[in-house]
PDB file of C-alpha atoms and ligand atoms in Angstrom:
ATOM      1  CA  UNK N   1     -18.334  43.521 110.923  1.00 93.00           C
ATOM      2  CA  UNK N   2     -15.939  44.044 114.047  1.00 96.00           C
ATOM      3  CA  UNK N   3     -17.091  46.864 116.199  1.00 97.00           C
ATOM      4  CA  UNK N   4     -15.998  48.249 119.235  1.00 98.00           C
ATOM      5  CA  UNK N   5     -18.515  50.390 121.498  1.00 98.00           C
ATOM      6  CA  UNK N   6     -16.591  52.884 123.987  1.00 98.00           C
ATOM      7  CA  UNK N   7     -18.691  54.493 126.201  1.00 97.00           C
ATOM      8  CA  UNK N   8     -19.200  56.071 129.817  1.00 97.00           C
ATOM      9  CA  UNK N   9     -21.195  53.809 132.238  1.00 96.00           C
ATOM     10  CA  UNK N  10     -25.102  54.482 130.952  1.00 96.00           C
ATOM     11  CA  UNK N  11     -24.733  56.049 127.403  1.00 97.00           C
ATOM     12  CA  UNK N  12     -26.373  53.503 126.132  1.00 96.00           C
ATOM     13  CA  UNK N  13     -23.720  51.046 124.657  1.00 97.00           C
ATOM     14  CA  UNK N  14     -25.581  47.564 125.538  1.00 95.00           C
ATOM     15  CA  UNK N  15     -28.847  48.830 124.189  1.00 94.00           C
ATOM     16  CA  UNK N  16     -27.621  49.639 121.013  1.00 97.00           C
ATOM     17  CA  UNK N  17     -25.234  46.886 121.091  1.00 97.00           C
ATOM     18  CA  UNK N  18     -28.518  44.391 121.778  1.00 95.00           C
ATOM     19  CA  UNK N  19     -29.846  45.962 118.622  1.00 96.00           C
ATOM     20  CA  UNK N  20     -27.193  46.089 116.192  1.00 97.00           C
ATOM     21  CA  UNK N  21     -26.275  42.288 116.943  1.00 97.00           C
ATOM     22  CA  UNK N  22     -30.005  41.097 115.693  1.00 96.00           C
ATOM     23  CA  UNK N  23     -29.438  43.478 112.866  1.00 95.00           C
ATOM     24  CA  UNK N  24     -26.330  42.459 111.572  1.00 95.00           C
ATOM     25  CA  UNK N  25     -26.805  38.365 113.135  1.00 96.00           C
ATOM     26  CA  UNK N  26     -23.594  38.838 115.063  1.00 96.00           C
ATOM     27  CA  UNK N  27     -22.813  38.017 118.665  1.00 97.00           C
ATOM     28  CA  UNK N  28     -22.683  41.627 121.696  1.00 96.00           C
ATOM     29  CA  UNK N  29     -19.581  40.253 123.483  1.00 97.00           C
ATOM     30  CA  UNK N  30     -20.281  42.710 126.655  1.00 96.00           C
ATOM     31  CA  UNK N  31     -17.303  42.051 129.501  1.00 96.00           C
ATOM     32  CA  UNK N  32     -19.976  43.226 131.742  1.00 95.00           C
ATOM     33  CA  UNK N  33     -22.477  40.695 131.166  1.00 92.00           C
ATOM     34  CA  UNK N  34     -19.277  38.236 131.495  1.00 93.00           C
ATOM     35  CA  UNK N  35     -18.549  39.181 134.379  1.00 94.00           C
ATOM     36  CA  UNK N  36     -21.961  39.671 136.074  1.00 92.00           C
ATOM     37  CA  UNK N  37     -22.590  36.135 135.008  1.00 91.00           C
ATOM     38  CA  UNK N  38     -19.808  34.484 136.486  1.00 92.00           C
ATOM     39  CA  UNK N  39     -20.230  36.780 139.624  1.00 92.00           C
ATOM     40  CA  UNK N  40     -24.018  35.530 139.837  1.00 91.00           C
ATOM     41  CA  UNK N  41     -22.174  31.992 139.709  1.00 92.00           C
ATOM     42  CA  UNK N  42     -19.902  32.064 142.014  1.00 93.00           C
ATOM     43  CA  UNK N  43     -17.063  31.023 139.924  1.00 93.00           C
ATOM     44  CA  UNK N  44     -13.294  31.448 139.948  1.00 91.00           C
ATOM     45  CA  UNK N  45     -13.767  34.425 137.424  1.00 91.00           C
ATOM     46  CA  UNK N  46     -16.510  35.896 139.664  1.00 92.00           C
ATOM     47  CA  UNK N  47     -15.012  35.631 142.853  1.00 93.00           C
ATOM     48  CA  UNK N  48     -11.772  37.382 141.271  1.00 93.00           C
ATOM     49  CA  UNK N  49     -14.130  40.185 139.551  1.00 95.00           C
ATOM     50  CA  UNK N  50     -16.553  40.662 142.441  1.00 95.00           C
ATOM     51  CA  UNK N  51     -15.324  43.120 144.371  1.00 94.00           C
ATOM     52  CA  UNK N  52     -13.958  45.471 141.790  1.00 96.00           C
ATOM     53  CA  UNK N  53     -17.132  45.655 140.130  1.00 95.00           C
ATOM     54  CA  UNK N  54     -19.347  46.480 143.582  1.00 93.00           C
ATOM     55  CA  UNK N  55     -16.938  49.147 143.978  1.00 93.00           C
ATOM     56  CA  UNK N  56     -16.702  50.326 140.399  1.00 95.00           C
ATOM     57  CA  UNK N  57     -13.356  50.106 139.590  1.00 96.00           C
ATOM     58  CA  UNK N  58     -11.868  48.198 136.756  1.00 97.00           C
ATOM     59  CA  UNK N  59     -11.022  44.043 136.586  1.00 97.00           C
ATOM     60  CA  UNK N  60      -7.533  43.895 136.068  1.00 96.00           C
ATOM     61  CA  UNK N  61      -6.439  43.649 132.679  1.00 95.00           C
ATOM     62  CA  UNK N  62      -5.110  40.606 132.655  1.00 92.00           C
ATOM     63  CA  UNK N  63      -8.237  39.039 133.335  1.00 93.00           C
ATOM     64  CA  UNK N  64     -10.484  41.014 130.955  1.00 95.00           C
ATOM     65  CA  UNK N  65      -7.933  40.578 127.894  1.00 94.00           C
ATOM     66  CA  UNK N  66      -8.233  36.448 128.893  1.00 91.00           C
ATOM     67  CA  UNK N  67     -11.900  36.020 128.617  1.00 91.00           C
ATOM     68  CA  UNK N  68     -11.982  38.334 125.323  1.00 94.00           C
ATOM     69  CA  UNK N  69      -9.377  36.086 123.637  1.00 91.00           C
ATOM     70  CA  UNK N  70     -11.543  32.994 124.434  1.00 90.00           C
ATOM     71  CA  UNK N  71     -14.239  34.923 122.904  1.00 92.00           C
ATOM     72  CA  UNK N  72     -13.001  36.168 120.180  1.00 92.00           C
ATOM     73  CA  UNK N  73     -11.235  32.688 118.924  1.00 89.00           C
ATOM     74  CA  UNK N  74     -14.332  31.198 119.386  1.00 91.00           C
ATOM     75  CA  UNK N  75     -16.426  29.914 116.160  1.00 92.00           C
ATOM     76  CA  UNK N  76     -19.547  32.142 117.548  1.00 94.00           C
ATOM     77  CA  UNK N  77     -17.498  35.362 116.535  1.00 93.00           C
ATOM     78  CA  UNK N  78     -15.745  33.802 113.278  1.00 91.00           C
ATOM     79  CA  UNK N  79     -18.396  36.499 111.401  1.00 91.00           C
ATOM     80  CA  UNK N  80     -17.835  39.630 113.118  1.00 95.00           C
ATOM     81  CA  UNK N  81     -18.840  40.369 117.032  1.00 97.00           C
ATOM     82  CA  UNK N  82     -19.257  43.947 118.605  1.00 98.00           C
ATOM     83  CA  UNK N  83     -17.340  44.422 121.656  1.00 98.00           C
ATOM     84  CA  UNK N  84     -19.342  46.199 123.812  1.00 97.00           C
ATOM     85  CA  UNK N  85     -17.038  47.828 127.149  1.00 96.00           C
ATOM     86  CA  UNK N  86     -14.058  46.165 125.853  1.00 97.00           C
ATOM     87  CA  UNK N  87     -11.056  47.692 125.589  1.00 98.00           C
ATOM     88  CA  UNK N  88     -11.185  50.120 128.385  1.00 97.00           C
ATOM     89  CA  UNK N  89      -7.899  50.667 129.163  1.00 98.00           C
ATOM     90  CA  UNK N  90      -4.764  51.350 126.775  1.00 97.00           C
ATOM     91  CA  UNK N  91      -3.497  48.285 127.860  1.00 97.00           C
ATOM     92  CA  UNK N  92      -6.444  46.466 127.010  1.00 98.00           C
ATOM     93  CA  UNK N  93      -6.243  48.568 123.333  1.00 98.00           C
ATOM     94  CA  UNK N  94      -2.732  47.445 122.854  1.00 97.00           C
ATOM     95  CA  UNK N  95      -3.943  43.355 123.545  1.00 96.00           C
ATOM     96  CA  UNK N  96      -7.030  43.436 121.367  1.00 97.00           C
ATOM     97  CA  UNK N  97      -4.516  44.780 118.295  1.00 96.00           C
ATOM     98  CA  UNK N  98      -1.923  42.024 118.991  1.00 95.00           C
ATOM     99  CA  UNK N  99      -4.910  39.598 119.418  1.00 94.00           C
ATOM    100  CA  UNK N 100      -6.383  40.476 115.786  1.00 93.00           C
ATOM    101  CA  UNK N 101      -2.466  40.287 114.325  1.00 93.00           C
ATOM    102  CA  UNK N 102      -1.892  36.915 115.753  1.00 91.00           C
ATOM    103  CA  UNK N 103      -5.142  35.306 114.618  1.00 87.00           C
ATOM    104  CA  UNK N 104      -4.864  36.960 110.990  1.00 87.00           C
ATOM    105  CA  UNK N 105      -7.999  39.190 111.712  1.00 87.00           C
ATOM    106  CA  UNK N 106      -8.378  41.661 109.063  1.00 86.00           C
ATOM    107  CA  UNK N 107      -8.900  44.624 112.086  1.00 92.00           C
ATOM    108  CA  UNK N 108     -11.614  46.392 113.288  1.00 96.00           C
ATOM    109  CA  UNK N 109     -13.727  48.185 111.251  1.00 95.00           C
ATOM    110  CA  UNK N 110     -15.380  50.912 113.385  1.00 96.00           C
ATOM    111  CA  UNK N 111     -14.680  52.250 117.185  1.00 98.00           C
ATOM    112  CA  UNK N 112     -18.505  54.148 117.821  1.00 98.00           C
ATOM    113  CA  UNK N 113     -18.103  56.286 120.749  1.00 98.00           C
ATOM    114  CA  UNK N 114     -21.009  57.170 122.360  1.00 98.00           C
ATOM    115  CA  UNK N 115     -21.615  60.862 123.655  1.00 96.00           C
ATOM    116  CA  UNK N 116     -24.405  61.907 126.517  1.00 96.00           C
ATOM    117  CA  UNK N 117     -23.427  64.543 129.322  1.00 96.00           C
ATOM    118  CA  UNK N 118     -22.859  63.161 132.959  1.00 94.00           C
ATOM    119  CA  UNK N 119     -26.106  64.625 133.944  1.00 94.00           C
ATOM    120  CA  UNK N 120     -27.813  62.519 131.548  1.00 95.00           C
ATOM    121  CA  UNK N 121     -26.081  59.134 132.006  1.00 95.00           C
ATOM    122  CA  UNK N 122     -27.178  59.584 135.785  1.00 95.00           C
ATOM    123  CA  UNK N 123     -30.399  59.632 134.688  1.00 94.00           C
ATOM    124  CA  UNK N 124     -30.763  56.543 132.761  1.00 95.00           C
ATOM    125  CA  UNK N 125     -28.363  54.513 135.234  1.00 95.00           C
ATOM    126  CA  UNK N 126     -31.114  55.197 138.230  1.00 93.00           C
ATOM    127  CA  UNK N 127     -34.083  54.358 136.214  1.00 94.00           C
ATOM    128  CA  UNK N 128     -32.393  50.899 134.465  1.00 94.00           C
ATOM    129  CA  UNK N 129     -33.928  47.736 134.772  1.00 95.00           C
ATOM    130  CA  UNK N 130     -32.244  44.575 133.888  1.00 92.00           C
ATOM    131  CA  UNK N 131     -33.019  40.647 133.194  1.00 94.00           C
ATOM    132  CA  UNK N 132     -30.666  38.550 134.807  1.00 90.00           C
ATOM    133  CA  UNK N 133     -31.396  35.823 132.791  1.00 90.00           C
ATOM    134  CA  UNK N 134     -31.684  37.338 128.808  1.00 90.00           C
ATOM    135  CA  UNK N 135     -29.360  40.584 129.724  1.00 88.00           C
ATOM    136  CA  UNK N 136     -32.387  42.674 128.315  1.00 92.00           C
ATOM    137  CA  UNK N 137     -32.089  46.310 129.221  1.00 92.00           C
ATOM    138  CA  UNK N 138     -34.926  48.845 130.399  1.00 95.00           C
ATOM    139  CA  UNK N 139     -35.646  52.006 131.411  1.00 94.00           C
ATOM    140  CA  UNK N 140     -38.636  52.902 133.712  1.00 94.00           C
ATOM    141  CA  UNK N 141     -39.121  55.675 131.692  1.00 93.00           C
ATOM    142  CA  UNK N 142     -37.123  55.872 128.568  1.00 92.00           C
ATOM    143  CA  UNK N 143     -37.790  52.210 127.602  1.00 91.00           C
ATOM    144  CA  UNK N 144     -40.319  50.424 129.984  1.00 95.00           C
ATOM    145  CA  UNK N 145     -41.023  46.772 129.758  1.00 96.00           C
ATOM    146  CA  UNK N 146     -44.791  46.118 128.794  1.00 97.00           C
ATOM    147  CA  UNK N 147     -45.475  44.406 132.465  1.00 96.00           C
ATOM    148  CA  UNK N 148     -44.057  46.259 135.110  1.00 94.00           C
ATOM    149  CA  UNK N 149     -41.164  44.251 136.546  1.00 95.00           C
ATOM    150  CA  UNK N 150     -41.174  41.365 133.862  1.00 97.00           C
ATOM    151  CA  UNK N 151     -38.739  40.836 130.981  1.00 97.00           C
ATOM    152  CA  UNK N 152     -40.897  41.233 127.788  1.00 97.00           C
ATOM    153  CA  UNK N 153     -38.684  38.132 126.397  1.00 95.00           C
ATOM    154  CA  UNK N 154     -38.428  35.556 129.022  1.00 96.00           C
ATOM    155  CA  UNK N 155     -41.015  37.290 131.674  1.00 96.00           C
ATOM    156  CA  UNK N 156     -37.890  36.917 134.560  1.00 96.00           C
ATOM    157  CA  UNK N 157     -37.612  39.240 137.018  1.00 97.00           C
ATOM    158  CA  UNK N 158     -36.144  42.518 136.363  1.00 97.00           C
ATOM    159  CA  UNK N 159     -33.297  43.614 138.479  1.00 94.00           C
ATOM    160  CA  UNK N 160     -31.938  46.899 139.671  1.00 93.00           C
ATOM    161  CA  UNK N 161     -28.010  46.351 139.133  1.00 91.00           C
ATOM    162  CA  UNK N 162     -25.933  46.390 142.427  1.00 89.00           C
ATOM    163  CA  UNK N 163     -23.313  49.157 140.789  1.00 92.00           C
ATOM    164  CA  UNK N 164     -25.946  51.748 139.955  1.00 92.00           C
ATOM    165  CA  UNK N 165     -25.962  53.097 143.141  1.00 88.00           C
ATOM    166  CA  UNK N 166     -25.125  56.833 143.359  1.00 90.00           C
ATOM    167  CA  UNK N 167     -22.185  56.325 145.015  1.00 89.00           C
ATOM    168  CA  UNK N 168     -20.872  53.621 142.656  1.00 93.00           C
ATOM    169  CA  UNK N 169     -21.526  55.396 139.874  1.00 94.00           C
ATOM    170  CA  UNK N 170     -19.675  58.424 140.938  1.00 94.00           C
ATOM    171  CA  UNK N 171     -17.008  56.374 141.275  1.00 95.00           C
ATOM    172  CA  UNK N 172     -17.720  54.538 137.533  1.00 96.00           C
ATOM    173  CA  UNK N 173     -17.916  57.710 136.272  1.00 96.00           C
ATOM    174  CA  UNK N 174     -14.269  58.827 137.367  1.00 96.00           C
ATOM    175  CA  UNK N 175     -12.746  55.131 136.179  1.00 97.00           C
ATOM    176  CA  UNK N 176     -13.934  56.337 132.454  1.00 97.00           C
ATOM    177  CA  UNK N 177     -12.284  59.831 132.898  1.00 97.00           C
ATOM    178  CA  UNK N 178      -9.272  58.764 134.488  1.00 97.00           C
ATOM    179  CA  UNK N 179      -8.375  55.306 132.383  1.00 97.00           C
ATOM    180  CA  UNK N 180     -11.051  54.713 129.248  1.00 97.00           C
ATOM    181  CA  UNK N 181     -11.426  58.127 127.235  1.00 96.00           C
ATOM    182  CA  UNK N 182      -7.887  57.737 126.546  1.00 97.00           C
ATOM    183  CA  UNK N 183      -9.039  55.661 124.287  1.00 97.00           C
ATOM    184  CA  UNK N 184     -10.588  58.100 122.082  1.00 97.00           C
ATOM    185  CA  UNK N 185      -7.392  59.600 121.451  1.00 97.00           C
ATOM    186  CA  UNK N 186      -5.906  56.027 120.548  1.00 97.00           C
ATOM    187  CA  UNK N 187      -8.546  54.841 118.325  1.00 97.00           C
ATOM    188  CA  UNK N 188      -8.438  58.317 116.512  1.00 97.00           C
ATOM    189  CA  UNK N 189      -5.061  58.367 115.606  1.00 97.00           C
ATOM    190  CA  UNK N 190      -5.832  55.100 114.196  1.00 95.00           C
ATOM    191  CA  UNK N 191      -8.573  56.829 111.941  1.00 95.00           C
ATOM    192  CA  UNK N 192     -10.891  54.425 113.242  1.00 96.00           C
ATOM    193  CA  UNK N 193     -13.029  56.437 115.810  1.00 97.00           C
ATOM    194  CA  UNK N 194     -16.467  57.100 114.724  1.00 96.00           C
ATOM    195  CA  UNK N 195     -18.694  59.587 117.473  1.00 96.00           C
ATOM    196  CA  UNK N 196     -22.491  58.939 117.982  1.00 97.00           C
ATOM    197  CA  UNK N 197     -24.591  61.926 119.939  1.00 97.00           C
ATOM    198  CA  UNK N 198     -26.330  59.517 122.109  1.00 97.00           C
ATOM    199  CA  UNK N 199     -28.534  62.340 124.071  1.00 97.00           C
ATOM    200  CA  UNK N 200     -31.310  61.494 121.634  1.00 95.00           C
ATOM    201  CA  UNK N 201     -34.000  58.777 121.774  1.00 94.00           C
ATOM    202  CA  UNK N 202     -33.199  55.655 121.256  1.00 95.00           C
ATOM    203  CA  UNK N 203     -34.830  54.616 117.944  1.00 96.00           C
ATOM    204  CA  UNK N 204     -33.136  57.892 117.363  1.00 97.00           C
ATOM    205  CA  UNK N 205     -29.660  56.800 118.230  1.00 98.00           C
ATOM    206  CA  UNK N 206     -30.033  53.549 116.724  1.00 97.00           C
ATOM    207  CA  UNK N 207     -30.508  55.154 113.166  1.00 97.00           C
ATOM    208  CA  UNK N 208     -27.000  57.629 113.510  1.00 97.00           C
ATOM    209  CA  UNK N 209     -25.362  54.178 114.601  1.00 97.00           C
ATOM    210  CA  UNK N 210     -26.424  52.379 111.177  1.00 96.00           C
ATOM    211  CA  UNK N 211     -25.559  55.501 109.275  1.00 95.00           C
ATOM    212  CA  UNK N 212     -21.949  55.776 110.681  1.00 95.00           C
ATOM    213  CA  UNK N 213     -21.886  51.583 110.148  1.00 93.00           C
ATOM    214  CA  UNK N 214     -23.485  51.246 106.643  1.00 90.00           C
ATOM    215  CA  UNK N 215     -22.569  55.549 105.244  1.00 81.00           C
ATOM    216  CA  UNK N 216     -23.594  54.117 101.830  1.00 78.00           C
ATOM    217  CA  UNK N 217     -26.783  52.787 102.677  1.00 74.00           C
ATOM    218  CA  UNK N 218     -27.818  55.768 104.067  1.00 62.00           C
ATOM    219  CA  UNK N 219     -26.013  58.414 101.752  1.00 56.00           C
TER     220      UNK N 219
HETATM  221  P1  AP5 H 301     -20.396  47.242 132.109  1.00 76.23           P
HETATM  222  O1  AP5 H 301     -21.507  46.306 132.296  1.00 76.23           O
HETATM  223  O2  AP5 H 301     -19.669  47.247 130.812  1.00 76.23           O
HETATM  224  O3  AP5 H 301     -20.936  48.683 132.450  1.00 76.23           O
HETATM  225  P2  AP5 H 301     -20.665  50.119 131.822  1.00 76.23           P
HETATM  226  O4  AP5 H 301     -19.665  50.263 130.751  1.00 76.23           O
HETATM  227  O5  AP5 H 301     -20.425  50.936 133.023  1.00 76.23           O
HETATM  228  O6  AP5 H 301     -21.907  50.413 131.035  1.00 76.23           O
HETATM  229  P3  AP5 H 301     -23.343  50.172 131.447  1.00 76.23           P
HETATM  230  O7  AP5 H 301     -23.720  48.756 131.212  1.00 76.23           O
HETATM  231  O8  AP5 H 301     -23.586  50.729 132.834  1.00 76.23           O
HETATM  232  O9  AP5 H 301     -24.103  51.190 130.476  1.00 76.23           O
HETATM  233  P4  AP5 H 301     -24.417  51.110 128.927  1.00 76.23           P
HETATM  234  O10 AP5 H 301     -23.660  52.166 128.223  1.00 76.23           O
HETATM  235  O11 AP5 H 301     -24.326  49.716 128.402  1.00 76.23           O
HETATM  236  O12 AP5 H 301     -25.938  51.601 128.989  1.00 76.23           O
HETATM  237  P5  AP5 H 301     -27.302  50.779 128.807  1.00 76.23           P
HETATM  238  O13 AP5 H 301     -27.492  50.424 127.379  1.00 76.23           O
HETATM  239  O14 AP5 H 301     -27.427  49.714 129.831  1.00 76.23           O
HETATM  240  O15 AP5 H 301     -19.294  47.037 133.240  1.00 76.23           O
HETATM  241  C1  AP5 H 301     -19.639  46.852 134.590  1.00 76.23           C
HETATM  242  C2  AP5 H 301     -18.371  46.596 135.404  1.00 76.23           C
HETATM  243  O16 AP5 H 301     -17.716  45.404 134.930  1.00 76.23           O
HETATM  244  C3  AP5 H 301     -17.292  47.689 135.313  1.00 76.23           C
HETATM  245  O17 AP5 H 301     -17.524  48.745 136.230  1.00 76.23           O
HETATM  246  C4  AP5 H 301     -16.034  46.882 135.657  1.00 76.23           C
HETATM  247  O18 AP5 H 301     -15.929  46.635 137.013  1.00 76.23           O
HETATM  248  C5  AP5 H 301     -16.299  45.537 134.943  1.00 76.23           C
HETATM  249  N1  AP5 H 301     -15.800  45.524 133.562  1.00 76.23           N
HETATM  250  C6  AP5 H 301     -16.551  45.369 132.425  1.00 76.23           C
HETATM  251  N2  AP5 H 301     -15.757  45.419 131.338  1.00 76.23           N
HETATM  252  C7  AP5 H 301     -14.494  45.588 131.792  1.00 76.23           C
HETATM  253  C8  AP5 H 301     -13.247  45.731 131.130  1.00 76.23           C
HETATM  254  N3  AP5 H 301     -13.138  45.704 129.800  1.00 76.23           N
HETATM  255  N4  AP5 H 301     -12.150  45.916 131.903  1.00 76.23           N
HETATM  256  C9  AP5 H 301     -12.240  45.931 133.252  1.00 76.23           C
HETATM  257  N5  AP5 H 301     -13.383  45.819 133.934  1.00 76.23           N
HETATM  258  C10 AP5 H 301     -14.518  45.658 133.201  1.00 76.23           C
HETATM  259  O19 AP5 H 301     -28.340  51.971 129.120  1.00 76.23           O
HETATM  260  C11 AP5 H 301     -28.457  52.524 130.421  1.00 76.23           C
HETATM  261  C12 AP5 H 301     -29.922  52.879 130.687  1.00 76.23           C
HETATM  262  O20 AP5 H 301     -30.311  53.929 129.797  1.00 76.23           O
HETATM  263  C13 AP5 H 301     -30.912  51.716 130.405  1.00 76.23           C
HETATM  264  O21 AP5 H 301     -31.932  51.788 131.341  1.00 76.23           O
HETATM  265  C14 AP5 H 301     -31.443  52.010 128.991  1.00 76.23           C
HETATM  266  O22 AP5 H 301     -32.770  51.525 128.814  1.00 76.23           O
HETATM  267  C15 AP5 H 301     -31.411  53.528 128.969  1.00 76.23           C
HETATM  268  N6  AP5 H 301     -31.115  54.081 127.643  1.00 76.23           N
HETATM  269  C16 AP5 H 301     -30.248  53.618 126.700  1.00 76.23           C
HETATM  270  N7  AP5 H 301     -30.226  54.433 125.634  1.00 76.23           N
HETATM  271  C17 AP5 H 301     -31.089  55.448 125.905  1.00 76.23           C
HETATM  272  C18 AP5 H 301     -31.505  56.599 125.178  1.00 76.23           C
HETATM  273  N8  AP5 H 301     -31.021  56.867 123.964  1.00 76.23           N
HETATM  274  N9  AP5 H 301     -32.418  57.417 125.745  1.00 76.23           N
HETATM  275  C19 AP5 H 301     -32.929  57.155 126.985  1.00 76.23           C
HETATM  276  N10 AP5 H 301     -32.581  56.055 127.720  1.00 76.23           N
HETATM  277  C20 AP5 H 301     -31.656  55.214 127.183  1.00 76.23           C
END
């Protein structure tokens, strides 16, 4: 399976994305994670992304569509990967397609986009909790760890991330009007855009994701 997750900044893409992967045993390529990690390390990929991302704009494409390639050729995703936050840009769109042609990939096979008002995704962006080390997600509310502050997997720290501010997520917000949700329009023309009402729980969401993935197990 080769699914791509398009989403505004706290719908809920890299929890369901962390789900689906165990489900279906293939690898959540998240750009974010990426790029957080490389950030965290201080390498020439983080010190290029690190100041776009603390201000909530975009890495330039060229960057993004590198590190996907390297991914995506890679014998880890020779089964199927879901690419969560990747494309975001038409530009990006247009690179994935020629990258599938030129390996001989036989194309994607859903685009879930994932629907919550603003006033929501606010919500869940202030209360996240993150684990630097396993990329686990949390909620303080929604979804809370069983000891408060610990990763129930690997029992590191959680983390508050640096671009959930208000401010920055103002900003984040804006990005996805302005140069992702074009993408909705792309993909559909394509007949490959499948929508997900994410304002639900998310056990909730998780089961209208594996209907719009497996229809006929669910039918
Ligand atoms: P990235 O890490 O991709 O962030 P994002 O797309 O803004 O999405 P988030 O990770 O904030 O949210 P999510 O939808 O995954 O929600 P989550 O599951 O965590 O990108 C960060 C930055 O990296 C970008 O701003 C950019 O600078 C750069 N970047 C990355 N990709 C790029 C690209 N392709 N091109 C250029 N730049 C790029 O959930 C959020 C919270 O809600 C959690 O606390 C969770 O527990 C909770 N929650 C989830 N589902 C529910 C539910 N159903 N009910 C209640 N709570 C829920």
């Amino acid at each position: 399976m080769r699914v791509v997750f398009v989403g505004a900044p706290g719908v809920g893409k890299g929890t369901q994305a962390q789900r689906l992967a165990v489900e279906e045993k293939i690898p959540q390529v998240s750009t974010g994670d990426i790029l957080r990690d490389a950030v965290k390390r201080g390498t020439p990929l983080g010190l290029q992304a690190k100041d776009f991302m603390e201000s909530g704009k975009l890495v330039p494409d060229e960057v993004v569509i590198g590190l996907v390639r390297e991914k995506l050729t890679s014998a880890e995703c020779a089964q199927g990967y879901i690419l969560d936050g990747f494309p975001r840009t038409v530009a990006q769109a247009e690179a994935l397609d020629r990258m599938l042609k030129e390996t001989g990939s036989p194309g994607l096979d859903h685009v879930i986009s994932f629907d919550v008002p603003n006033v929501e995704t606010i919500r869940r962006l202030a209360g996240r909790r993150s684990c630097p080390r396993c990329q686990t997600v949390y909620h303080i509310v929604y979804g809370p760890p069983k000891r408060e502050g610990r990763c129930d997997k690997c029992g590191e720290a959680l983390v508050q991330r640096t671009d959930d501010k208000p401010e920055t997520v103002e900003a984040r917000l804006a990005v996805f009007d302005q140069q992702t949700s074009p993408l909705i329009a792309y993909y559909q023309k394509r007949g490959l855009l499948r929508r997900v009402d994410a304002t639900a729980a998310i056990d909730q969401v998780s089961a209208r994701l594996r209907a719009v993935v497996h229809p006929a197990r669910t039918a």
